[in-house]
PDB file of C-alpha atoms in Angstrom:
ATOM      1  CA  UNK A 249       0.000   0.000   0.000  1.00 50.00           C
ATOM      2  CA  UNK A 250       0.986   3.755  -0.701  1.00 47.00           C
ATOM      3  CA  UNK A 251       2.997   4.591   2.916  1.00 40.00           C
ATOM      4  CA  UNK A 252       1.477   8.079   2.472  1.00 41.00           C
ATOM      5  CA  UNK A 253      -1.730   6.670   3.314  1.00 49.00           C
ATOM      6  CA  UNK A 254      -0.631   4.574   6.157  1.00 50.00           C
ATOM      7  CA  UNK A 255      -2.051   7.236   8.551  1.00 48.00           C
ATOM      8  CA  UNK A 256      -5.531   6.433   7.179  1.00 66.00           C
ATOM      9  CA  UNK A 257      -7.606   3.613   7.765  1.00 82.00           C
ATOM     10  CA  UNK A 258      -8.879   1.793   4.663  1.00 87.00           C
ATOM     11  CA  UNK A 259     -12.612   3.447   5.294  1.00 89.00           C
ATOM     12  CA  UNK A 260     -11.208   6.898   5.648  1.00 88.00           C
ATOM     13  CA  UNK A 261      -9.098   6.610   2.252  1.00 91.00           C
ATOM     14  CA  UNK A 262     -12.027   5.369   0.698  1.00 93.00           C
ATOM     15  CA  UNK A 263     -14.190   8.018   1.595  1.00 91.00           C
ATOM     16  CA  UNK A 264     -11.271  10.230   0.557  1.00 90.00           C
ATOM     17  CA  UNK A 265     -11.015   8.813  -3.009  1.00 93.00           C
ATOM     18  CA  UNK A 266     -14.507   7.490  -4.314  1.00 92.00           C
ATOM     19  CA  UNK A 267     -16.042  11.015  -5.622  1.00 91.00           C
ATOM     20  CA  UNK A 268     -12.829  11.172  -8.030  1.00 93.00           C
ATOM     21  CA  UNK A 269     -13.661   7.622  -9.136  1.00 94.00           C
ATOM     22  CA  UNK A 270     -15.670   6.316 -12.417  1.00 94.00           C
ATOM     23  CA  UNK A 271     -19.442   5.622 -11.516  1.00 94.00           C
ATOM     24  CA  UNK A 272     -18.936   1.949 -11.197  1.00 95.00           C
ATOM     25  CA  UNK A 273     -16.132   1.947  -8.614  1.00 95.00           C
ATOM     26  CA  UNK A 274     -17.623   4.695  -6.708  1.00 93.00           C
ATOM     27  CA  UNK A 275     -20.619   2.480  -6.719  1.00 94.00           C
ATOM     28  CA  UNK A 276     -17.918  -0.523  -5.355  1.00 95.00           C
ATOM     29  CA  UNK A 277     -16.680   2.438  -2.679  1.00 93.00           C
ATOM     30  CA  UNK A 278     -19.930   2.980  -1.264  1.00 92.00           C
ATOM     31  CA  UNK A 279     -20.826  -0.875  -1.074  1.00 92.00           C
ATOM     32  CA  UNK A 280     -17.412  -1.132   0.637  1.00 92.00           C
ATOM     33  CA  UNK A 281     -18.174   1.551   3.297  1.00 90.00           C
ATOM     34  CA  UNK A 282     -21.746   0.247   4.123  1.00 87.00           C
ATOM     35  CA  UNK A 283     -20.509  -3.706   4.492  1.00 88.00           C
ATOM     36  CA  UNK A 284     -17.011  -3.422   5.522  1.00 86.00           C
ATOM     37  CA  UNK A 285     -17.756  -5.772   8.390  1.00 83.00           C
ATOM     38  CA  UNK A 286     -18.529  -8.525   5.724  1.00 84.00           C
ATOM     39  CA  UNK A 287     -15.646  -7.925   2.982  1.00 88.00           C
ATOM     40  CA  UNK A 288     -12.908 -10.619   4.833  1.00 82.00           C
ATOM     41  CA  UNK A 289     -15.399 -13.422   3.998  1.00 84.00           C
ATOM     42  CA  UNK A 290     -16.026 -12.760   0.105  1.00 89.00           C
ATOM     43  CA  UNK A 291     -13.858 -13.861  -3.387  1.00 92.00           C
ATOM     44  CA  UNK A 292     -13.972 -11.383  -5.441  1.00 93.00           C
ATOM     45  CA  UNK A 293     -16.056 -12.827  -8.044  1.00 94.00           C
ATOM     46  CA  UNK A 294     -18.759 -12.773  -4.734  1.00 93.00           C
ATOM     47  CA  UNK A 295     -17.989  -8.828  -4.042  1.00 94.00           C
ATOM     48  CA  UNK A 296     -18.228  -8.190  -7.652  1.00 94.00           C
ATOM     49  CA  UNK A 297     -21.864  -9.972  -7.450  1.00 94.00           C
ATOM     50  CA  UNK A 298     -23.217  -8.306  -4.377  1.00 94.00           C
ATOM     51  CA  UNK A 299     -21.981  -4.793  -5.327  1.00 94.00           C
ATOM     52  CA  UNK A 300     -23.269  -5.315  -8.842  1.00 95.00           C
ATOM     53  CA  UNK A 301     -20.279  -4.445 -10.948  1.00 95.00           C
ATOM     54  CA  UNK A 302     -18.050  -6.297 -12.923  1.00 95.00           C
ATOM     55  CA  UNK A 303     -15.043  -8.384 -11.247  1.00 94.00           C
ATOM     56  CA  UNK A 304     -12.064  -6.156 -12.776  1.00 95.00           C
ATOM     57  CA  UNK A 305     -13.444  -2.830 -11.506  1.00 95.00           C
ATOM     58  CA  UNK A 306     -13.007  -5.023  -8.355  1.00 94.00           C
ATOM     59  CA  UNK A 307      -9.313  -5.605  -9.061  1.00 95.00           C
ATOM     60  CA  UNK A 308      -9.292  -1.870 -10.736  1.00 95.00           C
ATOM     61  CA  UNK A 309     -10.307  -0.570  -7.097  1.00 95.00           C
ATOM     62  CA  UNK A 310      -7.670  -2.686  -5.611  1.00 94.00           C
ATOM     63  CA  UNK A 311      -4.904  -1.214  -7.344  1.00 94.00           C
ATOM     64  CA  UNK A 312      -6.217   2.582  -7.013  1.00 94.00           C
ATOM     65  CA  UNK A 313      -6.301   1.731  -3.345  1.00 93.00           C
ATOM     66  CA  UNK A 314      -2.590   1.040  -3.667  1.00 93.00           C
ATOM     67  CA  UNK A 315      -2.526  -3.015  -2.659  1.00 93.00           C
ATOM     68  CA  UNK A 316      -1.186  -5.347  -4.806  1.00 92.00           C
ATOM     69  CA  UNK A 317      -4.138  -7.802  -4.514  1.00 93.00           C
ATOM     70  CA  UNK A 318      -7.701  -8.458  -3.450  1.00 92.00           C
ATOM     71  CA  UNK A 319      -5.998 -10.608  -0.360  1.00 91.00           C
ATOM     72  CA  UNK A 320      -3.861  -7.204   0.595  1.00 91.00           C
ATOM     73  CA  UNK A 321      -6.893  -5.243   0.988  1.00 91.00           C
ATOM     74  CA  UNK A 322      -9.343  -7.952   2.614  1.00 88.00           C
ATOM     75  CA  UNK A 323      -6.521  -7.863   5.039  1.00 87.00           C
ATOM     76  CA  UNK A 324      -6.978  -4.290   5.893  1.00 86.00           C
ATOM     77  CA  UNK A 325     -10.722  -4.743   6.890  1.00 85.00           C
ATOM     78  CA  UNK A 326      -9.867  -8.147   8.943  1.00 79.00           C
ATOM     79  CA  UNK A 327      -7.276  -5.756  11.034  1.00 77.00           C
ATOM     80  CA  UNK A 328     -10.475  -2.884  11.231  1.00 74.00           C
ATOM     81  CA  UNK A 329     -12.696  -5.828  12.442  1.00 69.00           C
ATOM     82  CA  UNK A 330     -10.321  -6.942  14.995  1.00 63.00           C
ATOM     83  CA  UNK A 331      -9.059  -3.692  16.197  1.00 58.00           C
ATOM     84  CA  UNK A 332     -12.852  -3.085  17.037  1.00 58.00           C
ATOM     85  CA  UNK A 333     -13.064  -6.251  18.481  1.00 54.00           C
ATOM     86  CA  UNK A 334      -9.783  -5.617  20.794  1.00 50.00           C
ATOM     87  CA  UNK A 335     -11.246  -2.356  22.039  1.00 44.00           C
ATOM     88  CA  UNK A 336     -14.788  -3.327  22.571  1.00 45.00           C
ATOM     89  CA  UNK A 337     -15.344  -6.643  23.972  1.00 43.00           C
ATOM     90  CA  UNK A 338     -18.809  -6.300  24.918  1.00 37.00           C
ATOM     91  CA  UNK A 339     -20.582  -8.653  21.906  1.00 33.00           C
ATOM     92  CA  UNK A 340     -23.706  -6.201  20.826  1.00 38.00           C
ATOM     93  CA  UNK A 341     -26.780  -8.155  22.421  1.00 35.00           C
ATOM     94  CA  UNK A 342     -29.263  -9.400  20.441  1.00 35.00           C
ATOM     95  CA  UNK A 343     -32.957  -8.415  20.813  1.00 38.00           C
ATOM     96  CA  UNK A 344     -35.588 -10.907  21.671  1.00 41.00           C
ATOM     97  CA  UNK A 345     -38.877  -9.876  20.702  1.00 43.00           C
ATOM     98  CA  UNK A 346     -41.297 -10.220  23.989  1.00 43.00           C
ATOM     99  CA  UNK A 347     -44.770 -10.784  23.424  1.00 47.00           C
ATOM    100  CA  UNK A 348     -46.291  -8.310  25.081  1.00 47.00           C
ATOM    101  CA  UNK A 349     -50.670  -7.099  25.261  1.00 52.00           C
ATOM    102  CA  UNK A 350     -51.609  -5.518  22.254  1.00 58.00           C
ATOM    103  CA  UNK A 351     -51.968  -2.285  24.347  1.00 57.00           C
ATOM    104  CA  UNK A 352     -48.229  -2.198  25.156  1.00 63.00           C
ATOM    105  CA  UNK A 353     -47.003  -3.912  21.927  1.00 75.00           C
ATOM    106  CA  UNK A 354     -46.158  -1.007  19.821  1.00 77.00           C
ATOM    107  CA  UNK A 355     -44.459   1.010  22.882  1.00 80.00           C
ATOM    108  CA  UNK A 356     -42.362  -2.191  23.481  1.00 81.00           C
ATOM    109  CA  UNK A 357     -41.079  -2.256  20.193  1.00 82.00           C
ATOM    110  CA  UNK A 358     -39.978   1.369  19.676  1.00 84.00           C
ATOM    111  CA  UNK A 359     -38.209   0.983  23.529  1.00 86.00           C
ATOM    112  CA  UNK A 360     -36.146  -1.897  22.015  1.00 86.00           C
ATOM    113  CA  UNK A 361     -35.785  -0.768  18.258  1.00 88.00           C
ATOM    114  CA  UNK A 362     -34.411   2.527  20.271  1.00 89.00           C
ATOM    115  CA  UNK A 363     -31.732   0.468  22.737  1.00 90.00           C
ATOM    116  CA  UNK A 364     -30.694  -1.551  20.206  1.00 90.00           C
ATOM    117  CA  UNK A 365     -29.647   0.989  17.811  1.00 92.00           C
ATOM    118  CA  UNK A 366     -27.781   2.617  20.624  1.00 93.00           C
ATOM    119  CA  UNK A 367     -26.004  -0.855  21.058  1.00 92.00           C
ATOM    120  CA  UNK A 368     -24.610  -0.653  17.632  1.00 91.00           C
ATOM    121  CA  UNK A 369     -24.346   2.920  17.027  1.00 93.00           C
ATOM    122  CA  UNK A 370     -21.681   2.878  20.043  1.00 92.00           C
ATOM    123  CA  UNK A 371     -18.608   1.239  18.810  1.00 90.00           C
ATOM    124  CA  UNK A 372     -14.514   2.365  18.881  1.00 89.00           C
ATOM    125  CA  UNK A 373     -15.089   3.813  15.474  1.00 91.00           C
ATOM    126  CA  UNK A 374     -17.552   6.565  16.835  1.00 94.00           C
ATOM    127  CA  UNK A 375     -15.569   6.582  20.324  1.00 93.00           C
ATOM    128  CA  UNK A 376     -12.343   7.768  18.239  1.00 93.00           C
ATOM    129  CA  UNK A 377     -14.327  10.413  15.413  1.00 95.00           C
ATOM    130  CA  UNK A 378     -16.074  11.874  18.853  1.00 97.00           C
ATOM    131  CA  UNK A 379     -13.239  12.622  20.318  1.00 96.00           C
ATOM    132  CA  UNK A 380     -11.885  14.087  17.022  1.00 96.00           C
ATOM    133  CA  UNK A 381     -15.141  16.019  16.422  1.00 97.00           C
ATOM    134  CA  UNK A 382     -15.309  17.741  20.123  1.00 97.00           C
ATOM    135  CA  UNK A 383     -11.584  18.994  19.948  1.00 96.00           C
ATOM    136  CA  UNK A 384     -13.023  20.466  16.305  1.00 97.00           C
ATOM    137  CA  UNK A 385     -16.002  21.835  18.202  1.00 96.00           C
ATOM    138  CA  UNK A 386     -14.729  22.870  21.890  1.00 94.00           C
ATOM    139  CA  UNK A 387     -11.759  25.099  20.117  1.00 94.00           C
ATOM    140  CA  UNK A 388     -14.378  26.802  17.188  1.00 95.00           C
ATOM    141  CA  UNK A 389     -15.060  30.586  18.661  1.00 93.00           C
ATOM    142  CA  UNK A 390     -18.627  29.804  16.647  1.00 95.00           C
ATOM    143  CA  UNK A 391     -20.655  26.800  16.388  1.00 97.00           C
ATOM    144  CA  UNK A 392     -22.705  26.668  13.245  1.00 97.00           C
ATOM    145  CA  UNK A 393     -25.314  23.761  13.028  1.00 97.00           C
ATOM    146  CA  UNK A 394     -27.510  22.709  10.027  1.00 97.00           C
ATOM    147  CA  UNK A 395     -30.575  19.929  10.212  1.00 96.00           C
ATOM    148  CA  UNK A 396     -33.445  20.324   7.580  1.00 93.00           C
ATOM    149  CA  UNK A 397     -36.582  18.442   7.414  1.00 89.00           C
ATOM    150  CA  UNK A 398     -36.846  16.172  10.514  1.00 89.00           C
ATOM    151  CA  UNK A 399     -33.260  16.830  11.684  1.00 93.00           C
ATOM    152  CA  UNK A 400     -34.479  20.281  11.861  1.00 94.00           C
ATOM    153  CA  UNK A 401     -35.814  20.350  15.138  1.00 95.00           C
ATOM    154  CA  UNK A 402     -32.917  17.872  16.396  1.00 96.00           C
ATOM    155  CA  UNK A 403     -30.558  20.903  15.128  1.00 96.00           C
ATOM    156  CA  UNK A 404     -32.573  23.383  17.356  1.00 96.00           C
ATOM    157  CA  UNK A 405     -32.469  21.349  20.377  1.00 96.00           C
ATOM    158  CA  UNK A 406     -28.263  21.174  19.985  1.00 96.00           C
ATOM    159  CA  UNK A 407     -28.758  24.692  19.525  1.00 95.00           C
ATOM    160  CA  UNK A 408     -31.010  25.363  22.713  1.00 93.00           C
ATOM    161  CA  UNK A 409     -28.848  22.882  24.841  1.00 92.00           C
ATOM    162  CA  UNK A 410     -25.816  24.452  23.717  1.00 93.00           C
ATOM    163  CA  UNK A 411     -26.641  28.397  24.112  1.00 89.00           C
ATOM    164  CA  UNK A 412     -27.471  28.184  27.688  1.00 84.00           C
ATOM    165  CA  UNK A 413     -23.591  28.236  28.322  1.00 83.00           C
ATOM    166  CA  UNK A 414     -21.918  29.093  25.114  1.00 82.00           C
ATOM    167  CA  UNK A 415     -23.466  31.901  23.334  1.00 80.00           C
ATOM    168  CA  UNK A 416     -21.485  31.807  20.048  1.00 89.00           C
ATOM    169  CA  UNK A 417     -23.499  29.162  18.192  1.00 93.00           C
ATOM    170  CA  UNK A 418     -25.565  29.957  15.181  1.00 94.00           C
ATOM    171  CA  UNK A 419     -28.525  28.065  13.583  1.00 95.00           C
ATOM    172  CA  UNK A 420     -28.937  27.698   9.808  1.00 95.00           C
ATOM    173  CA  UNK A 421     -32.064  25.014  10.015  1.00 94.00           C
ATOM    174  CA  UNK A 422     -34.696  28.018   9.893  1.00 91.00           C
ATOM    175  CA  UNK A 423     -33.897  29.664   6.690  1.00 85.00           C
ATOM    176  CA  UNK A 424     -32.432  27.082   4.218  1.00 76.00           C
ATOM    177  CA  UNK A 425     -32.405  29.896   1.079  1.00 77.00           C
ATOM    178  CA  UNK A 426     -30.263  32.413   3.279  1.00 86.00           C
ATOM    179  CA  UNK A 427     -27.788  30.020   4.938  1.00 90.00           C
ATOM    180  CA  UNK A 428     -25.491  30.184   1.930  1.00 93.00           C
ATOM    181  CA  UNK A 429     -24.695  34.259   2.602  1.00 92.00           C
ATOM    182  CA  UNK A 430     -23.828  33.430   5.997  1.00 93.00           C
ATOM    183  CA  UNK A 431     -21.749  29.931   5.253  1.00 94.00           C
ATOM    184  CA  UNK A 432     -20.111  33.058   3.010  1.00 94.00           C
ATOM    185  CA  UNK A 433     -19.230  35.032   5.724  1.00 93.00           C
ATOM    186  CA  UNK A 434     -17.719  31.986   7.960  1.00 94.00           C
ATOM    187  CA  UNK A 435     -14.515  32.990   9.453  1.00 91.00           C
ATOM    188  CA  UNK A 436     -11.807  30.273   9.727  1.00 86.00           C
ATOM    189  CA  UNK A 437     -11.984  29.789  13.241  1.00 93.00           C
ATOM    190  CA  UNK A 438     -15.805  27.982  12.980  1.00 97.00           C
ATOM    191  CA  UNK A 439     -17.073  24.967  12.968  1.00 97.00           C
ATOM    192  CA  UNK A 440     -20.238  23.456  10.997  1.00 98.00           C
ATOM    193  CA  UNK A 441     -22.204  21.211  12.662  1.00 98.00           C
ATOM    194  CA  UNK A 442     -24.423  18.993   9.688  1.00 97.00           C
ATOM    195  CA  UNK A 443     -26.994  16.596  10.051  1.00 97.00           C
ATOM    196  CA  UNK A 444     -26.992  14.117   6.688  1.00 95.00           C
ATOM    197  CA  UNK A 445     -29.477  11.362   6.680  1.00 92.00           C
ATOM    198  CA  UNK A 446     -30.747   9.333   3.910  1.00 86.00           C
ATOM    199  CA  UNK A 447     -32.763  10.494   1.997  1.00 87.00           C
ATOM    200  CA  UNK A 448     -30.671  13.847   1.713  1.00 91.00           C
ATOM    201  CA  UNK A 449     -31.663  16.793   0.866  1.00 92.00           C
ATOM    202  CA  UNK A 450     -29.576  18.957  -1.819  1.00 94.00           C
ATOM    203  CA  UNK A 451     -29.210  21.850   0.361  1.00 94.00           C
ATOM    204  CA  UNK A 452     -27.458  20.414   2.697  1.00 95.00           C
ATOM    205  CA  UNK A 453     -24.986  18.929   0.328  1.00 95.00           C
ATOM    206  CA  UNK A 454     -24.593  22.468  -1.096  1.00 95.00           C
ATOM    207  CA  UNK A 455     -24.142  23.434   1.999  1.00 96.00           C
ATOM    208  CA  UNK A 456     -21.721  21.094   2.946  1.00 96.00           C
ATOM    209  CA  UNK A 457     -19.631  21.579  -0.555  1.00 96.00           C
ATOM    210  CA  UNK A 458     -19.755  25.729   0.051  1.00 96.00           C
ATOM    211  CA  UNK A 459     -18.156  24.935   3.834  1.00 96.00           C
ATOM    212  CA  UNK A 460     -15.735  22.866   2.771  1.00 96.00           C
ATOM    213  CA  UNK A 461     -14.320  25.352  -0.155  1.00 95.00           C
ATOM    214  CA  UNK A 462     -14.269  28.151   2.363  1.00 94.00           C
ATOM    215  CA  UNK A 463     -12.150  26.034   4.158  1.00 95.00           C
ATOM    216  CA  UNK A 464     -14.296  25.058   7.152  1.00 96.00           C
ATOM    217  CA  UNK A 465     -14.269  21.870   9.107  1.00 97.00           C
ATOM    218  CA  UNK A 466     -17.285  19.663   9.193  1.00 98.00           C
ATOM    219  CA  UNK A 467     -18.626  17.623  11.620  1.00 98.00           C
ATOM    220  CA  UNK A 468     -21.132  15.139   9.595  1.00 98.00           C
ATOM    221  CA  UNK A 469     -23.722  13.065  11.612  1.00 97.00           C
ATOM    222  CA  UNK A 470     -24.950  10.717   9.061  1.00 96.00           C
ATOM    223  CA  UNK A 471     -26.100   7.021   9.420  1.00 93.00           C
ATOM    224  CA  UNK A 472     -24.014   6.359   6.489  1.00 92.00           C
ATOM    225  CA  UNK A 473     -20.796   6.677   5.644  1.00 92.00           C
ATOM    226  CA  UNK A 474     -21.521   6.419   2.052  1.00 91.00           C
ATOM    227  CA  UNK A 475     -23.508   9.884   2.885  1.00 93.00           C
ATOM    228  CA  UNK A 476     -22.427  12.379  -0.119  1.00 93.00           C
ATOM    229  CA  UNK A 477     -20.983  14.560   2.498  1.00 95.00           C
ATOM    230  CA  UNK A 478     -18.376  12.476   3.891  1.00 94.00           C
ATOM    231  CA  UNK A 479     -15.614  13.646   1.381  1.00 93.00           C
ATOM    232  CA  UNK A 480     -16.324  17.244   2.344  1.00 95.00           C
ATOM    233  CA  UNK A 481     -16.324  16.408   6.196  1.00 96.00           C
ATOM    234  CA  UNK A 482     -13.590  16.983   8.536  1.00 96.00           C
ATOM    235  CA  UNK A 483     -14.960  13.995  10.574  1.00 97.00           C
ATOM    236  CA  UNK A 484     -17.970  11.849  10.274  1.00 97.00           C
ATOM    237  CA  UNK A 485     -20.252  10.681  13.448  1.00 97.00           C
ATOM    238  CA  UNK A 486     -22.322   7.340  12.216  1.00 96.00           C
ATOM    239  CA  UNK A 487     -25.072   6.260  14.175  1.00 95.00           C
ATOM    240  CA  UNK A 488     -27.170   3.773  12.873  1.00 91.00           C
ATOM    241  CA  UNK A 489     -30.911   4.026  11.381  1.00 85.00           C
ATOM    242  CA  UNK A 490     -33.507   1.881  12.477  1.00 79.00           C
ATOM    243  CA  UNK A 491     -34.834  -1.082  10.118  1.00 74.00           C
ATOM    244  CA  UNK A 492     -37.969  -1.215  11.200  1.00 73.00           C
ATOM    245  CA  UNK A 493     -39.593   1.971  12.922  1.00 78.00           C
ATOM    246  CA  UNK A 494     -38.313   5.517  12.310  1.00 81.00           C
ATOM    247  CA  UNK A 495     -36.495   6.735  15.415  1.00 87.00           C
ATOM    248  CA  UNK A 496     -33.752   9.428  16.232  1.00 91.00           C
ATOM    249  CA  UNK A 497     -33.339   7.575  19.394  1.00 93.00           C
ATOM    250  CA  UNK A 498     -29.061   7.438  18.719  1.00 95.00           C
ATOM    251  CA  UNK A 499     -29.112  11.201  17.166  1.00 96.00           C
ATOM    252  CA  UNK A 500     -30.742  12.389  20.406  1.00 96.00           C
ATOM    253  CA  UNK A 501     -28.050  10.480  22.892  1.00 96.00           C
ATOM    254  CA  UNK A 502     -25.475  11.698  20.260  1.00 97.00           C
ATOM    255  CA  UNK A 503     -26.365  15.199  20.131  1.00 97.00           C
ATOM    256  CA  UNK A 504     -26.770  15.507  24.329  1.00 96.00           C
ATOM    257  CA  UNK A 505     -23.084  13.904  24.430  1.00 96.00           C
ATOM    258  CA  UNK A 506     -21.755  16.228  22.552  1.00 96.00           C
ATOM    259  CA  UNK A 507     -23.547  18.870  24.951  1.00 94.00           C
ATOM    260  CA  UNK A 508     -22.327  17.143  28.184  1.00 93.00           C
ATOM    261  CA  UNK A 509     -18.506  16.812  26.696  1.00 94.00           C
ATOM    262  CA  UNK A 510     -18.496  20.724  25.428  1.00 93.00           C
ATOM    263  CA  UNK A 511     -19.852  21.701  28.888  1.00 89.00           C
ATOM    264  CA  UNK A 512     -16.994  19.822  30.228  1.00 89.00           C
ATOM    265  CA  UNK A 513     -14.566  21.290  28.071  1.00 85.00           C
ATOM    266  CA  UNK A 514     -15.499  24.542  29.639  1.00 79.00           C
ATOM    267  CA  UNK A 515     -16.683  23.989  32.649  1.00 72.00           C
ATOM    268  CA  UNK A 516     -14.967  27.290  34.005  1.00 65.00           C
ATOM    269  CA  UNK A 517     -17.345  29.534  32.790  1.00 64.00           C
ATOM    270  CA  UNK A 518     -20.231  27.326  31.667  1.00 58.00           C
ATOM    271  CA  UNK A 519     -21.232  25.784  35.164  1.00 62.00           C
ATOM    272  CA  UNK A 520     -21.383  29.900  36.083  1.00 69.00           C
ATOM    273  CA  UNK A 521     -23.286  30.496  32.975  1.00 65.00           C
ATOM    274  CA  UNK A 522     -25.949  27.719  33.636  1.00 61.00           C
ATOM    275  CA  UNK A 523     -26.199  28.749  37.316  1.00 69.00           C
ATOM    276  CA  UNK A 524     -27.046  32.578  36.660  1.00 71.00           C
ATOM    277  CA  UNK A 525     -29.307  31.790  34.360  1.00 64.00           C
ATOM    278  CA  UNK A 526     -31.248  28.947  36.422  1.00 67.00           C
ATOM    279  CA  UNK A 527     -30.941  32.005  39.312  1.00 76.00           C
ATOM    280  CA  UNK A 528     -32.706  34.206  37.052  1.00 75.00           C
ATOM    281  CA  UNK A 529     -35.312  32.128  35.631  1.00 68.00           C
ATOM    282  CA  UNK A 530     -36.429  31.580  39.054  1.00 73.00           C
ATOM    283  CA  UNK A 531     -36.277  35.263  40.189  1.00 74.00           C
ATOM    284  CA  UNK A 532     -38.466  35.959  37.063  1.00 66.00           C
ATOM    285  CA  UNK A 533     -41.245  32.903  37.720  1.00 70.00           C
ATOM    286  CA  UNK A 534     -40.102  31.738  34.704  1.00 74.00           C
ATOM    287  CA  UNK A 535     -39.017  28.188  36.524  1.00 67.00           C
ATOM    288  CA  UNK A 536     -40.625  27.467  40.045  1.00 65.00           C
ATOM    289  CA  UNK A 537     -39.031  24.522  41.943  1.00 64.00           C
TER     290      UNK A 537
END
C-alpha cells in the first residue's frame, strides 16, 4: 500500500477517493463503506456480485487503493474488524422480541428498536471520530449547526442545549435559502455542525460543498458513511438508522453527548453560565421549583 496513506484507515481513504472515481467503482466504494464488516469473507467474483459491478473494476479498485491484490486489501478490513473487536469486547446483544398485550405492543417495540440501535451505534469507530469532532467543536469561537426536514428540530435542540452556556453558536435550520450568505461570511476559526441522513436533501450537500471550499471543518452526523458529504467532512459521526420503525433515538443520545462533553470542556465559565441563568429564571417565575 501507498505509505502516504498509512495514517488512514482503509474506510477513511475510501471516503477520501470514491467522488474522483468512475461511476462503477464509486458504486464498489460505497458498497465497501456500508458492508465493511462482511468484505474478509467474500472472493472477489462474490464482491463483484453483491456490489453489482463487474469483477475487474473489483481488481481496478484494488490497485487505485494502492494493494497489490484483493488478499492485501481484505486484510486491511480483517485488522479494522479486529481492532474493534480488541477495544470493545462487549458482543452487541441481540434483541428478543417479547410478546407483550396488544396495548403495550407497539411502545415495546420502539423501547427496544431505540436500545438496540444505541447498542450498535456505540462502537470504537464513533468513540475515536467523537473525540476528534469535540476537539473540532470545543476550540471553534462559533458553532454553526444545520438539520433540515426532521433533523431540523434535532438541530434546534443542539442549539437550545448548547446556548445556555456558550453563546457563540448559530442556527442555519430556519432559513435554508439564506444560509449560503452566511456559510459566506464563515470565518476560519468555525465549525459546521451537519446533520446528513438518507434520503438527503440537496441543500445540505450544497451546503456542505460551500463549507468545505471556504475552508471550514465539518462535523457530519450521518447514518451512512456512504452519505455524499463524507468527502467534504472533517470527521464523520455514524449512528445507525432503524430497520424497522423511524427513530432518532441514537441522534438524540449523540447530540446531548456532545452537549455534556463541550460543557466539560469549559466547565470554568459554563457551570457559572448555567447557574445565573437557572438564578434568574427563578427570580423571574419563569421556573418554580
Amino acid at each position: 500500500m501507498d505509505k502516504t496513506q498509512d495514517h488512514k484507515n482503509i474506510l477513511d481513504h475510501i471516503i477520501s477517493v470514491k467522488d474522483t472515481l468512475p461511476k462503477k467503482q464509486k458504486q464498489l466504494c460505497d458498497y465497501l463503506l456500508e458492508n465493511h464488516q462482511d468484505i474478509g469473507l467474500l472472493t472477489v467474483k462474490e464482491l463483484a456480485k453483491k456490489a453489482n459491478v463487474g469483477t475487474t473494476t473489483v481488481l481496478r479498485l484494488v490497485k487505485i487503493l494502492g494493494y497489490d491484490n484483493f488478499f492485501d486489501l481484505k486484510k486491511e478490513f480483517h485488522e479494522i474488524q479486529k481492532e474493534y473487536s480488541d477495544k470493545w469486547e462487549n458482543v452487541q446483544k441481540s434483541f428478543q422480541r417479547i410478546e407483550e398485550n396488544q396495548d403495550y405492543k407497539i411502545l415495546s417495540n420502539v423501547w427496544q428498536e431505540g436500545v438496540s440501535l444505541l447498542d450498535k451505534s456505540l462502537n470504537p469507530q464513533l468513540v475515536e471520530n467523537f473525540k476528534k469532532a469535540m476537539d473540532l467543536i470545543s476550540n471553534a469561537e462559533r458553532i454553526n449547526i444545520l438539520g433540515l426536514r426532521p433533523y431540523k428540530a434535532v438541530a434546534i435542540y443542539l442549539e437550545l442545549l448548547i446556548e445556555e452556556f456558550h453563546s457563540n453558536t448559530r442556527q442555519l435550520s430556519y432559513d435554508s435559502e439564506s444560509m449560503f450568505d452566511r456559510i459566506l461570511q464563515f470565518e476560519k476559526n468555525e465549525v459546521i455542525i451537519l446533520f446528513g441522513f438518507a434520503p438527503y436533501t440537496q441543500r445540505t450537500i450544497d451546503a456542505a460543498d460551500v463549507a468545505y471550499k471556504q475552508g471550514i471543518p465539518i462535523v457530519l452526523i450521518t447514518d451512512q458513511l456512504s452519505c455524499p458529504i463524507a468527502s467534504f467532512s472533517s470527521v464523520i459521526l455514524k449512528v445507525e438508522a432503524g430497520e424497522n420503525l423511524f427513530t432518532i433515538i441514537p441522534i438524540i443520545a449523540l447530540v446531548e453527548a456532545i452537549v455534556i462533553e463541550l460543557g466539560t470542556r469549559h466547565s470554568a465559565t459554563s457551570i457559572q453560565k448555567i447557574r445565573n441563568l437557572v438564578e434568574t429564571l427563578k427570580d423571574k417565575k419563569i421556573i418554580v421549583n
